[in-house]
Short mmCIF file of C-alpha atoms and ligand atoms in Angstrom, two decimals:
data_model
loop_
_atom_site.label_atom_id
_atom_site.label_comp_id
_atom_site.label_asym_id
_atom_site.label_seq_id
_atom_site.Cartn_x
_atom_site.Cartn_y
_atom_site.Cartn_z
CA MET A 9 -0.22 0.35 -0.17
CA CYS A 10 1.24 3.60 -0.90
CA GLN A 11 1.29 6.24 2.08
CA HIS A 12 -0.62 8.53 1.10
CA TYR A 13 1.47 12.04 1.87
CA LYS A 14 -0.04 15.15 1.64
CA LYS A 15 0.60 19.38 0.86
CA ASN A 16 3.34 20.71 3.11
CA ASP A 17 4.76 16.61 4.02
CA ILE A 18 8.63 16.75 4.29
CA VAL A 19 10.01 13.37 2.88
CA THR A 20 13.76 12.16 2.69
CA VAL A 21 14.36 10.76 -0.91
CA THR A 22 17.03 9.83 -2.84
CA ILE A 23 16.92 11.26 -6.34
CA GLU A 24 17.31 8.57 -9.62
CA ASP A 25 16.09 10.21 -12.69
CA ILE A 26 15.65 13.55 -14.23
CA GLY A 27 11.62 13.94 -15.56
CA THR A 28 10.66 16.00 -18.87
CA ASP A 29 10.44 19.22 -17.08
CA GLY A 30 14.38 18.63 -15.91
CA GLU A 31 13.00 17.84 -12.28
CA GLY A 32 14.43 14.87 -10.36
CA ILE A 33 12.75 11.57 -9.60
CA GLY A 34 12.89 9.65 -7.00
CA LYS A 35 9.96 6.82 -4.65
CA ALA A 36 10.01 7.32 -1.33
CA ASP A 37 7.88 4.35 -0.03
CA GLY A 38 6.88 2.95 -3.11
CA TYR A 39 5.00 6.34 -3.62
CA THR A 40 6.73 8.83 -7.24
CA LEU A 41 8.11 12.07 -6.49
CA PHE A 42 8.67 14.78 -8.64
CA VAL A 43 11.42 17.00 -7.30
CA LYS A 44 11.84 21.20 -8.59
CA ASP A 45 15.68 21.55 -8.14
CA ALA A 46 16.63 18.35 -6.78
CA VAL A 47 19.76 16.80 -9.36
CA VAL A 48 19.94 12.98 -10.18
CA GLY A 49 22.32 11.46 -7.52
CA ASP A 50 21.32 13.47 -5.12
CA VAL A 51 19.81 12.57 -1.44
CA VAL A 52 17.20 15.16 -0.82
CA GLU A 53 14.42 16.24 2.09
CA ALA A 54 11.55 17.68 -0.86
CA ARG A 55 8.78 19.49 0.37
CA ILE A 56 5.51 17.78 -1.00
CA THR A 57 3.64 20.62 -3.03
CA LYS A 58 0.52 18.49 -4.31
CA ALA A 59 -0.05 15.03 -3.11
CA LYS A 60 -1.83 12.62 -5.81
CA LYS A 61 -3.16 8.98 -5.22
CA GLN A 62 0.39 6.89 -6.87
CA TYR A 63 2.39 10.24 -7.06
CA ALA A 64 3.39 13.95 -5.63
CA TYR A 65 5.07 17.10 -7.02
CA ALA A 66 7.19 18.28 -4.02
CA ARG A 67 10.69 20.84 -4.36
CA LEU A 68 13.83 20.83 -3.04
CA GLU A 69 13.75 22.68 0.62
CA LYS A 70 17.28 20.59 1.95
CA LEU A 71 19.80 18.85 0.22
CA LEU A 72 21.22 16.47 2.68
CA THR A 73 24.02 14.62 0.20
CA THR A 74 25.05 15.94 -3.36
CA SER A 75 25.14 14.40 -6.19
CA PRO A 76 28.49 13.60 -7.17
CA PHE A 77 26.81 15.63 -11.07
CA ARG A 78 26.09 18.74 -9.01
CA THR A 79 27.82 21.81 -10.75
CA LYS A 80 27.47 25.05 -9.66
CA PRO A 81 25.28 27.39 -11.56
CA ARG A 82 26.14 30.33 -12.91
CA CYS A 83 22.60 32.27 -12.68
CA PRO A 84 21.06 33.30 -9.60
CA HIS A 85 17.79 33.04 -10.73
CA HIS A 86 18.58 29.31 -12.54
CA ARG A 87 15.26 28.37 -9.52
CA GLN A 88 12.74 30.84 -10.30
CA CYS A 89 13.32 31.18 -13.52
CA GLY A 90 11.31 29.66 -16.06
CA GLY A 91 13.97 29.18 -19.10
CA CYS A 92 16.16 27.20 -17.80
CA GLN A 93 16.64 23.81 -16.20
CA LEU A 94 19.21 22.21 -15.99
CA GLN A 95 21.64 23.94 -15.72
CA ALA A 96 22.12 22.74 -11.60
CA LEU A 97 23.35 19.90 -13.03
CA ASP A 98 26.77 19.02 -14.82
CA TYR A 99 27.00 19.55 -18.01
CA LYS A 100 27.81 16.40 -19.91
CA LYS A 101 25.49 14.66 -17.81
CA GLN A 102 22.45 17.12 -19.54
CA LEU A 103 23.92 15.47 -22.65
CA GLU A 104 23.13 11.93 -21.33
CA TYR A 105 19.75 13.04 -20.17
CA LYS A 106 18.62 14.49 -23.75
CA GLN A 107 19.97 11.06 -25.72
CA GLN A 108 17.64 8.82 -23.50
CA LYS A 109 15.05 11.50 -23.68
CA VAL A 110 15.61 11.58 -27.81
CA ARG A 111 15.78 7.24 -27.37
CA ASN A 112 12.96 7.43 -24.72
CA ASN A 113 10.32 8.86 -26.55
CA LEU A 114 11.66 6.93 -30.00
CA ILE A 115 10.49 3.61 -28.28
CA ARG A 116 7.75 4.96 -26.36
CA ILE A 117 5.96 7.13 -28.40
CA GLY A 118 6.78 6.34 -31.35
CA GLY A 119 6.69 2.68 -30.98
CA PHE A 120 10.22 1.87 -32.78
CA LYS A 121 12.15 -1.10 -31.20
CA GLY A 122 15.60 -0.30 -28.66
CA THR A 123 17.02 -2.05 -30.31
CA GLU A 124 16.57 -0.47 -33.95
CA ILE A 125 17.02 2.62 -32.51
CA ASP A 126 20.06 1.80 -30.84
CA ARG A 127 21.14 0.34 -34.61
CA VAL A 128 20.60 3.55 -36.06
CA MET A 129 21.95 6.10 -32.80
CA GLU A 130 24.55 8.36 -33.03
CA PRO A 131 26.31 10.39 -30.10
CA ILE A 132 24.70 13.66 -29.30
CA ILE A 133 26.23 16.28 -30.37
CA GLY A 134 27.11 18.50 -27.24
CA MET A 135 28.06 22.66 -27.25
CA GLU A 136 31.80 23.21 -26.54
CA GLU A 137 30.48 26.70 -24.15
CA PRO A 138 27.15 26.18 -22.84
CA TYR A 139 26.42 29.57 -21.63
CA ARG A 140 26.04 32.74 -23.90
CA TYR A 141 25.06 30.19 -26.37
CA ARG A 142 21.50 32.51 -27.52
CA ASN A 143 20.98 34.77 -30.20
CA LYS A 144 17.66 35.70 -28.82
CA ALA A 145 15.88 37.27 -26.21
CA GLN A 146 12.65 38.07 -25.15
CA TYR A 147 12.05 40.19 -22.49
CA PRO A 148 8.77 40.59 -21.17
CA VAL A 149 8.08 44.90 -19.40
CA GLY A 150 6.43 45.34 -15.67
CA THR A 151 6.10 46.98 -12.90
CA ASP A 152 7.74 45.72 -9.64
CA ARG A 153 5.50 46.31 -6.15
CA GLU A 154 7.21 49.55 -5.55
CA GLY A 155 6.03 50.18 -9.34
CA HIS A 156 9.27 50.67 -10.79
CA ILE A 157 9.15 49.15 -14.02
CA VAL A 158 11.54 45.75 -14.44
CA THR A 159 12.30 43.66 -17.42
CA GLY A 160 13.45 39.34 -16.92
CA PHE A 161 11.69 36.87 -17.67
CA TYR A 162 8.72 34.43 -16.71
CA ALA A 163 9.05 32.26 -13.72
CA GLY A 164 7.90 28.17 -14.50
CA ARG A 165 4.38 28.22 -15.86
CA THR A 166 3.64 31.79 -14.61
CA HIS A 167 3.50 35.52 -16.19
CA THR A 168 5.50 36.97 -13.03
CA ILE A 169 8.32 38.65 -14.16
CA ILE A 170 11.74 38.03 -12.28
CA PRO A 171 13.84 41.09 -12.67
CA SER A 172 16.84 40.71 -14.37
CA THR A 173 18.32 42.44 -16.78
CA GLU A 174 21.13 39.42 -17.47
CA CYS A 175 20.61 36.16 -18.63
CA TYR A 176 23.78 34.14 -19.03
CA LEU A 177 22.31 31.98 -21.76
CA GLY A 178 22.14 36.00 -23.97
CA ALA A 179 24.48 38.32 -25.65
CA GLU A 180 26.55 40.76 -23.02
CA GLU A 181 24.55 43.01 -24.58
CA ASN A 182 21.61 42.83 -24.18
CA LYS A 183 22.21 44.49 -20.28
CA LYS A 184 23.42 47.68 -20.93
CA ILE A 185 20.19 47.64 -24.04
CA LEU A 186 17.47 46.79 -21.45
CA GLU A 187 19.15 49.80 -18.89
CA ILE A 188 18.37 51.96 -21.89
CA LEU A 189 15.07 51.25 -22.40
CA ILE A 190 14.20 51.42 -18.60
CA LYS A 191 15.81 54.48 -17.58
CA HIS A 192 13.68 56.08 -20.82
CA MET A 193 10.96 54.39 -19.76
CA GLU A 194 11.60 56.53 -16.13
CA LYS A 195 12.51 58.94 -16.80
CA HIS A 196 9.54 60.06 -19.55
CA HIS A 197 6.49 58.00 -17.46
CA ILE A 198 6.17 55.74 -19.89
CA SER A 199 3.26 53.38 -19.32
CA VAL A 200 4.11 49.40 -19.00
CA TYR A 201 1.15 47.34 -21.14
CA ASP A 202 -0.96 45.28 -18.07
CA GLU A 203 -1.80 41.98 -19.45
CA ALA A 204 -4.92 41.70 -17.02
CA ALA A 205 -6.91 44.98 -18.28
CA GLY A 206 -5.42 45.02 -21.28
CA LYS A 207 -4.14 48.72 -21.52
CA GLY A 208 -0.44 50.18 -21.33
CA LEU A 209 1.94 50.81 -23.77
CA VAL A 210 5.22 48.74 -24.06
CA ARG A 211 4.75 44.47 -24.04
CA HIS A 212 7.73 43.18 -24.97
CA ILE A 213 11.53 44.12 -25.79
CA LEU A 214 13.19 41.58 -28.63
CA ILE A 215 16.96 41.52 -29.12
CA ARG A 216 18.81 39.86 -31.38
CA LYS A 217 22.09 39.51 -32.18
CA GLY A 218 23.82 38.03 -35.78
CA PHE A 219 26.62 36.21 -33.61
CA THR A 220 29.40 36.22 -36.73
CA THR A 221 28.73 40.33 -37.55
CA GLY A 222 27.66 41.53 -34.30
CA GLU A 223 25.09 43.00 -36.07
CA ILE A 224 22.08 44.30 -33.18
CA MET A 225 18.47 44.17 -33.45
CA VAL A 226 16.14 45.89 -31.07
CA CYS A 227 11.97 45.77 -31.02
CA VAL A 228 9.44 47.39 -29.08
CA VAL A 229 6.76 45.62 -28.56
CA VAL A 230 3.66 48.55 -27.77
CA ASN A 231 -0.04 47.96 -27.78
CA GLY A 232 -0.39 50.18 -29.61
CA GLU A 233 -0.58 53.98 -30.08
CA SER A 234 -2.11 54.47 -26.03
CA GLU A 235 -3.97 57.26 -25.07
CA LYS A 236 -2.43 57.65 -22.12
CA GLU A 237 0.99 58.78 -24.08
CA GLY A 238 -0.46 62.07 -25.05
CA SER A 239 3.30 63.86 -25.30
CA ILE A 240 3.36 61.24 -28.87
CA HIS A 241 4.38 63.34 -32.20
CA LYS A 242 2.69 61.65 -35.18
CA GLU A 243 5.52 59.21 -36.13
CA GLU A 244 6.87 58.62 -32.72
CA TYR A 245 5.72 54.95 -31.68
CA ILE A 246 7.86 55.67 -28.14
CA PRO A 247 7.30 59.38 -26.42
CA TYR A 248 11.00 61.13 -26.60
CA GLN A 249 11.27 58.36 -29.61
CA SER A 250 14.42 59.93 -31.32
CA GLU A 251 15.94 60.21 -27.28
CA LEU A 252 15.86 56.57 -27.33
CA LEU A 253 17.75 56.15 -31.25
CA SER A 254 19.93 58.15 -29.96
CA ASP A 255 21.13 56.36 -26.45
CA LEU A 256 20.62 53.02 -27.73
CA SER A 257 22.27 54.35 -31.22
CA GLY A 258 25.64 54.10 -29.45
CA ILE A 259 25.99 50.74 -28.18
CA ILE A 260 28.98 49.19 -30.54
CA GLY A 261 26.54 46.85 -33.28
CA MET A 262 23.36 48.87 -33.37
CA THR A 263 21.62 47.91 -36.55
CA SER A 264 18.52 48.14 -36.51
CA VAL A 265 15.41 49.31 -34.45
CA SER A 266 12.05 48.67 -34.92
CA ILE A 267 8.43 48.92 -33.14
CA SER A 268 6.17 46.09 -33.29
CA ILE A 269 2.33 47.15 -32.99
CA ASN A 270 0.81 44.32 -31.44
CA THR A 271 -2.72 45.46 -29.46
CA GLU A 272 -4.21 42.05 -29.26
CA LYS A 273 -5.17 40.67 -25.69
CA THR A 274 -2.39 37.02 -26.06
CA ASN A 275 0.24 35.09 -25.09
CA VAL A 276 1.51 36.05 -28.92
CA ILE A 277 4.32 38.50 -28.52
CA MET A 278 4.92 40.09 -31.78
CA GLY A 279 2.48 41.72 -33.44
CA LYS A 280 2.48 41.35 -37.12
CA GLU A 281 2.98 45.03 -37.85
CA ILE A 282 6.67 46.25 -38.22
CA HIS A 283 7.95 49.57 -38.55
CA THR A 284 12.18 49.74 -38.62
CA ILE A 285 12.63 53.29 -36.84
CA TRP A 286 16.41 53.28 -36.96
CA GLY A 287 18.87 51.95 -39.43
CA SER A 288 18.56 48.75 -40.83
CA PRO A 289 14.66 46.41 -41.10
CA VAL A 290 17.35 44.03 -41.27
CA ILE A 291 20.77 42.22 -39.30
CA HIS A 292 22.67 39.30 -41.14
CA ASP A 293 24.67 36.69 -39.35
CA VAL A 294 26.40 34.48 -41.80
CA ILE A 295 26.57 30.53 -41.59
CA HIS A 296 29.10 27.65 -42.11
CA VAL A 297 28.23 25.11 -42.79
CA ARG A 298 31.32 21.96 -42.93
CA ASP A 299 32.03 18.44 -44.44
CA MET A 300 30.38 15.99 -42.29
CA ARG A 301 31.76 13.04 -44.49
CA ARG A 302 34.75 12.50 -45.57
CA GLU A 303 34.49 12.71 -49.16
CA GLY A 304 32.01 13.30 -52.13
CA TYR A 305 29.97 15.99 -50.37
CA PRO A 306 29.60 18.83 -52.64
CA CYS A 307 29.43 21.59 -50.21
CA THR A 308 32.47 21.53 -48.07
CA GLY A 309 32.98 24.06 -46.11
CA GLN A 310 29.94 26.36 -47.48
CA GLU A 311 29.23 30.13 -45.86
CA LEU A 312 26.19 32.20 -46.68
CA THR A 313 24.45 35.04 -46.08
CA PHE A 314 21.61 35.17 -44.40
CA ALA A 315 19.23 38.43 -43.34
CA ILE A 316 17.06 38.28 -40.80
CA SER A 317 13.90 40.14 -39.88
CA PRO A 318 11.75 40.96 -36.85
CA LEU A 319 8.99 38.58 -37.21
CA SER A 320 11.44 35.76 -38.79
CA PHE A 321 12.45 32.69 -37.09
CA TYR A 322 16.50 32.30 -36.97
CA GLN A 323 17.85 29.46 -34.98
CA VAL A 324 19.21 30.66 -31.29
CA ASN A 325 22.33 28.90 -31.18
CA PRO A 326 24.69 29.45 -34.30
CA VAL A 327 27.32 27.67 -33.29
CA GLN A 328 25.20 24.44 -32.45
CA THR A 329 22.59 25.75 -35.63
CA GLU A 330 26.59 25.34 -38.17
CA LYS A 331 26.65 21.61 -37.16
CA LEU A 332 22.59 20.90 -37.19
CA TYR A 333 22.58 21.77 -40.52
CA SER A 334 25.70 20.00 -41.32
CA LEU A 335 24.27 16.61 -40.68
CA ALA A 336 21.06 17.40 -41.94
CA LEU A 337 23.20 17.96 -45.84
CA GLU A 338 24.91 14.61 -44.73
CA TYR A 339 22.16 12.88 -44.20
CA ALA A 340 20.48 14.16 -47.02
CA GLY A 341 23.62 12.80 -49.20
CA LEU A 342 22.83 15.09 -52.49
CA THR A 343 24.41 14.59 -55.52
CA GLY A 344 23.64 17.60 -57.00
CA ARG A 345 20.83 15.53 -59.46
CA GLU A 346 18.57 15.80 -56.64
CA VAL A 347 14.65 17.94 -56.81
CA LEU A 348 13.76 18.95 -53.92
CA TRP A 349 11.32 20.16 -50.80
CA ASP A 350 12.58 22.10 -47.71
CA LEU A 351 9.38 21.98 -45.77
CA TYR A 352 8.75 25.21 -42.61
CA CYS A 353 11.50 26.64 -44.18
CA GLY A 354 11.77 29.73 -42.18
CA ILE A 355 14.76 32.58 -44.41
CA GLY A 356 15.61 29.53 -46.23
CA THR A 357 19.02 28.55 -44.47
CA ILE A 358 17.73 24.99 -44.76
CA SER A 359 16.96 25.25 -48.02
CA LEU A 360 20.22 27.73 -49.67
CA PHE A 361 22.48 24.46 -48.60
CA LEU A 362 20.41 22.14 -50.16
CA ALA A 363 20.10 23.94 -53.05
CA SER A 364 23.98 24.65 -53.16
CA GLY A 365 24.24 20.80 -53.42
CA ALA A 366 21.16 20.02 -55.76
CA ARG A 367 19.27 20.84 -59.14
CA GLN A 368 16.17 22.28 -57.78
CA VAL A 369 14.76 22.57 -53.80
CA CYS A 370 10.88 24.09 -52.63
CA GLY A 371 11.02 25.90 -49.44
CA VAL A 372 7.60 25.71 -48.25
CA GLU A 373 7.00 28.34 -45.19
CA ILE A 374 4.20 30.22 -43.11
CA VAL A 375 4.99 33.76 -42.10
CA PRO A 376 5.58 36.07 -45.38
CA GLN A 377 8.09 38.14 -43.56
CA ALA A 378 10.12 35.28 -43.35
CA ILE A 379 9.55 34.00 -47.20
CA GLU A 380 10.75 37.50 -48.54
CA ASP A 381 13.93 37.34 -45.99
CA ALA A 382 14.66 33.78 -47.99
CA ARG A 383 14.00 34.93 -51.66
CA SER A 384 16.11 38.39 -50.72
CA ASN A 385 18.67 35.42 -49.16
CA ALA A 386 18.98 33.47 -52.49
CA ARG A 387 18.84 36.52 -54.46
CA SER A 388 22.39 37.35 -52.71
CA ASN A 389 23.66 34.61 -52.04
CA GLY A 390 23.73 33.61 -55.73
CA ILE A 391 21.65 31.38 -56.11
CA VAL A 392 19.21 30.69 -58.84
CA ASN A 393 17.46 27.02 -57.58
CA ALA A 394 15.65 27.77 -54.67
CA PHE A 395 11.66 28.66 -54.87
CA PHE A 396 9.57 29.20 -51.79
CA TYR A 397 6.13 29.62 -51.43
CA ALA A 398 3.82 31.54 -48.07
CA GLY A 399 1.66 29.23 -46.69
CA LYS A 400 0.88 26.74 -44.19
CA ALA A 401 3.52 23.13 -45.09
CA GLU A 402 -0.43 21.50 -45.06
CA GLU A 403 -2.25 23.88 -47.39
CA ILE A 404 0.87 24.23 -50.26
CA LEU A 405 1.73 20.75 -50.56
CA PRO A 406 -1.27 19.38 -50.67
CA ALA A 407 -2.64 21.64 -53.15
CA TYR A 408 0.52 21.40 -55.49
CA TYR A 409 0.48 17.55 -55.23
CA GLU A 410 -3.15 17.99 -57.18
CA LYS A 411 -2.29 20.33 -59.34
CA SER A 412 0.99 19.47 -60.56
CA GLN A 413 -0.09 16.09 -62.08
CA GLY A 414 0.96 15.54 -65.84
CA ASN A 415 2.42 19.26 -66.02
CA GLU A 416 6.18 19.93 -66.49
CA GLN A 417 6.41 20.31 -62.53
CA GLU A 418 5.97 16.77 -62.15
CA GLU A 419 9.32 15.91 -60.89
CA LEU A 420 8.36 17.66 -57.93
CA ARG A 421 5.76 15.82 -57.12
CA HIS A 422 7.79 12.73 -56.63
CA PRO A 423 11.46 14.69 -55.25
CA ASP A 424 14.20 12.95 -53.97
CA VAL A 425 14.24 14.53 -50.62
CA ILE A 426 12.02 15.96 -48.46
CA VAL A 427 13.68 18.03 -45.78
CA VAL A 428 10.92 19.14 -42.77
CA ASP A 429 11.80 21.30 -39.77
CA PRO A 430 8.49 21.44 -38.11
CA PRO A 431 8.01 24.29 -34.63
CA ARG A 432 7.17 21.81 -32.03
CA LYS A 433 3.72 20.53 -32.74
CA GLY A 434 5.20 18.85 -34.63
CA CYS A 435 3.44 18.45 -38.73
CA ASP A 436 0.45 18.35 -39.53
CA ALA A 437 -1.24 14.53 -40.59
CA ALA A 438 -2.47 16.12 -44.02
CA CYS A 439 1.10 17.11 -44.53
CA LEU A 440 2.16 13.67 -43.88
CA ASP A 441 0.03 12.11 -45.71
CA THR A 442 1.12 13.84 -48.50
CA ILE A 443 4.74 13.89 -48.04
CA ILE A 444 3.77 9.46 -47.98
CA GLN A 445 2.23 10.15 -51.60
CA MET A 446 4.82 11.64 -52.92
CA LYS A 447 7.07 8.68 -52.48
CA PRO A 448 10.42 11.03 -51.75
CA GLY A 449 13.55 8.25 -51.35
CA ARG A 450 14.20 10.22 -48.33
CA ILE A 451 12.82 12.26 -45.25
CA VAL A 452 15.30 14.10 -43.19
CA TYR A 453 13.20 15.21 -40.10
CA VAL A 454 14.98 17.82 -38.42
CA SER A 455 12.88 18.31 -35.19
CA CYS A 456 13.00 20.40 -31.38
CA ASP A 457 10.68 18.35 -29.61
CA SER A 458 11.48 14.39 -29.86
CA ALA A 459 7.73 13.24 -28.76
CA THR A 460 5.84 14.65 -32.03
CA LEU A 461 8.96 13.67 -33.97
CA ALA A 462 8.52 9.60 -32.61
CA ARG A 463 4.35 10.23 -33.59
CA ASP A 464 5.97 12.03 -37.02
CA LEU A 465 8.27 8.92 -38.02
CA ARG A 466 5.17 6.26 -36.57
CA ILE A 467 2.91 7.52 -39.47
CA LEU A 468 5.64 7.94 -42.09
CA CYS A 469 7.48 4.05 -41.02
CA ASP A 470 4.28 2.81 -41.52
CA GLY A 471 3.57 4.90 -45.22
CA GLY A 472 6.54 2.80 -46.10
CA TYR A 473 10.17 4.16 -44.68
CA GLU A 474 12.34 3.01 -42.02
CA ILE A 475 14.87 4.99 -40.65
CA LYS A 476 18.56 4.88 -41.67
CA LYS A 477 19.75 7.60 -38.99
CA ALA A 478 19.88 9.06 -36.10
CA ARG A 479 21.66 11.98 -33.73
CA ALA A 480 20.33 14.95 -31.04
CA VAL A 481 22.55 17.75 -30.96
CA ASP A 482 22.28 20.43 -28.39
CA GLN A 483 21.26 24.04 -29.56
CA PHE A 484 19.94 24.32 -26.02
CA GLY A 485 22.23 23.94 -22.93
CA HIS A 486 21.12 23.88 -19.25
CA THR A 487 17.04 23.72 -20.78
CA VAL A 488 15.28 20.02 -21.18
CA HIS A 489 15.10 20.71 -24.45
CA VAL A 490 16.62 18.91 -27.54
CA GLU A 491 17.10 18.74 -31.23
CA ALA A 492 16.87 15.59 -33.66
CA VAL A 493 17.83 15.39 -36.63
CA VAL A 494 16.61 11.42 -38.65
CA LEU A 495 17.29 10.15 -41.49
CA ILE A 496 14.73 7.48 -42.83
CA GLN A 497 14.20 5.95 -46.22
CA ARG A 498 11.32 4.17 -48.37
CA LYS A 499 11.70 0.57 -47.70
CA ASP A 500 11.18 0.31 -51.69
CA THR A 501 14.37 1.86 -52.29
N1 LIG B 619 14.60 24.95 -41.21
C1 LIG B 619 14.36 26.82 -40.56
C2 LIG B 619 12.88 26.77 -39.03
C3 LIG B 619 12.64 26.20 -38.81
S1 LIG B 619 11.23 26.65 -37.70
C4 LIG B 619 15.06 27.45 -39.42
O1 LIG B 619 16.02 25.63 -39.54
O2 LIG B 619 15.94 28.55 -39.66
C5 LIG B 619 10.28 26.36 -37.93
C6 LIG B 619 9.01 26.96 -38.64
O3 LIG B 619 8.24 26.50 -39.27
C7 LIG B 619 8.96 28.64 -38.36
O4 LIG B 619 10.01 29.04 -39.51
C8 LIG B 619 8.07 28.75 -38.66
O5 LIG B 619 7.03 29.78 -38.61
C9 LIG B 619 7.17 27.70 -39.63
N2 LIG B 619 5.75 26.98 -39.24
C10 LIG B 619 4.27 26.56 -38.78
N3 LIG B 619 3.98 26.49 -38.85
C11 LIG B 619 3.82 26.16 -40.30
C12 LIG B 619 2.96 25.55 -40.89
N4 LIG B 619 1.97 25.10 -41.02
N5 LIG B 619 3.30 25.43 -42.44
C13 LIG B 619 4.75 26.01 -43.33
N6 LIG B 619 5.73 26.76 -42.07
C14 LIG B 619 5.35 26.38 -40.58
#
């Protein structure tokens, strides 16, 4: 019989495993405890926060024996902040955990055999330096109890802001930029957005940096032209805008300052309307893809430059992105003759590397600004064999498949390779269905969520494919997230 705990009970427990949210898992009297902030290998006193029949949630109250896998986190806010879940865990152990996470999901959710996965799975590609790797940060703006303006990060699973201008995963310049913005808002009594009331001006601050070029972008998300901000001039989205711009432009690397207007009562951070108020509408970054195979690879050491606008997706970890893309290209196995689709293509990064080693590539992406970026990136890199469609992959692909029968675009109906890189929710069923009908010889699935990856691979494999290779890449050190690339091949080829 399980002993039933209740809220606030203190339990001594040995932590034996790591849960999906990075929490420590241990057993006490046959009862499973999920202990926030406990590290695998710790013996802890845990305080129960929520008790269920067979298991309970708890948080670390007192560390009795320190795990050999415990390490000193750099950030003082790592326990409250919802951004990092694994900072107290040794980085090597983080990688082991992520390798297991992908493997377990493929087995548990995908229904693949452990022996099959172990045969195809290569070791995870880790980071050399798991701090200061992020090129993008989105800070909510709010007020503290005394009414001071603060920026920071949401505490886990809440919209409470933990005030902080320093994140050790992000670029060092972010701190100075946030300080300038906070000072400006305080000085001119500029209001912050109140989520509950839907009132107030400044909602979020987005900062991006091109790590190879040093170019910095700041985008301030505002709630339209708030009536309270009576002093706004016609062309001003923020009071005393030119003073703010003069301060921001003093930051080395500042390239683009823009305003995003978001009047919706929503969790979506960015509004669709963007106005560049200083400098360029985009920043640039260079991606260098290395030769991951020893020979016969057409894209050896290739470098491409990408323009990135505020609304476009761009991989957040540029160092690991080079490894991720190199791997995706290796799995695509191009000879120069292939015709391909790159679904969920963003600003066309993967598409353009593929295009350099293939005959023709078609990219599909839902965000129209990203497609504009993709087309201009093709032009500026001198690539003429990449084409882009703006729209949902699950609509564009089936429509193309129907319409192109018998016409000159027939080749793209049955491409050699399809690359997909969907957001966390994975591919839509209609998209997977059409992919199976198109019968590409190979599919390269790039995924940022191994649970939906496993679900989609099951559908594709039931449609006639088998897994050939799989490899995780750590794009998000200190968090529980992990990227993975899988190559599947048609069984009859
Ligand atoms: N391959 C790109 C982008 C990957 S992120 C890169 O490496 O940079 C996933 C992308 O899918 C985002 O750009 C997002 O805007 C886009 N997206 C989301 N849902 C989509 C859909 N239903 N159809 C097409 N693109 C979608």
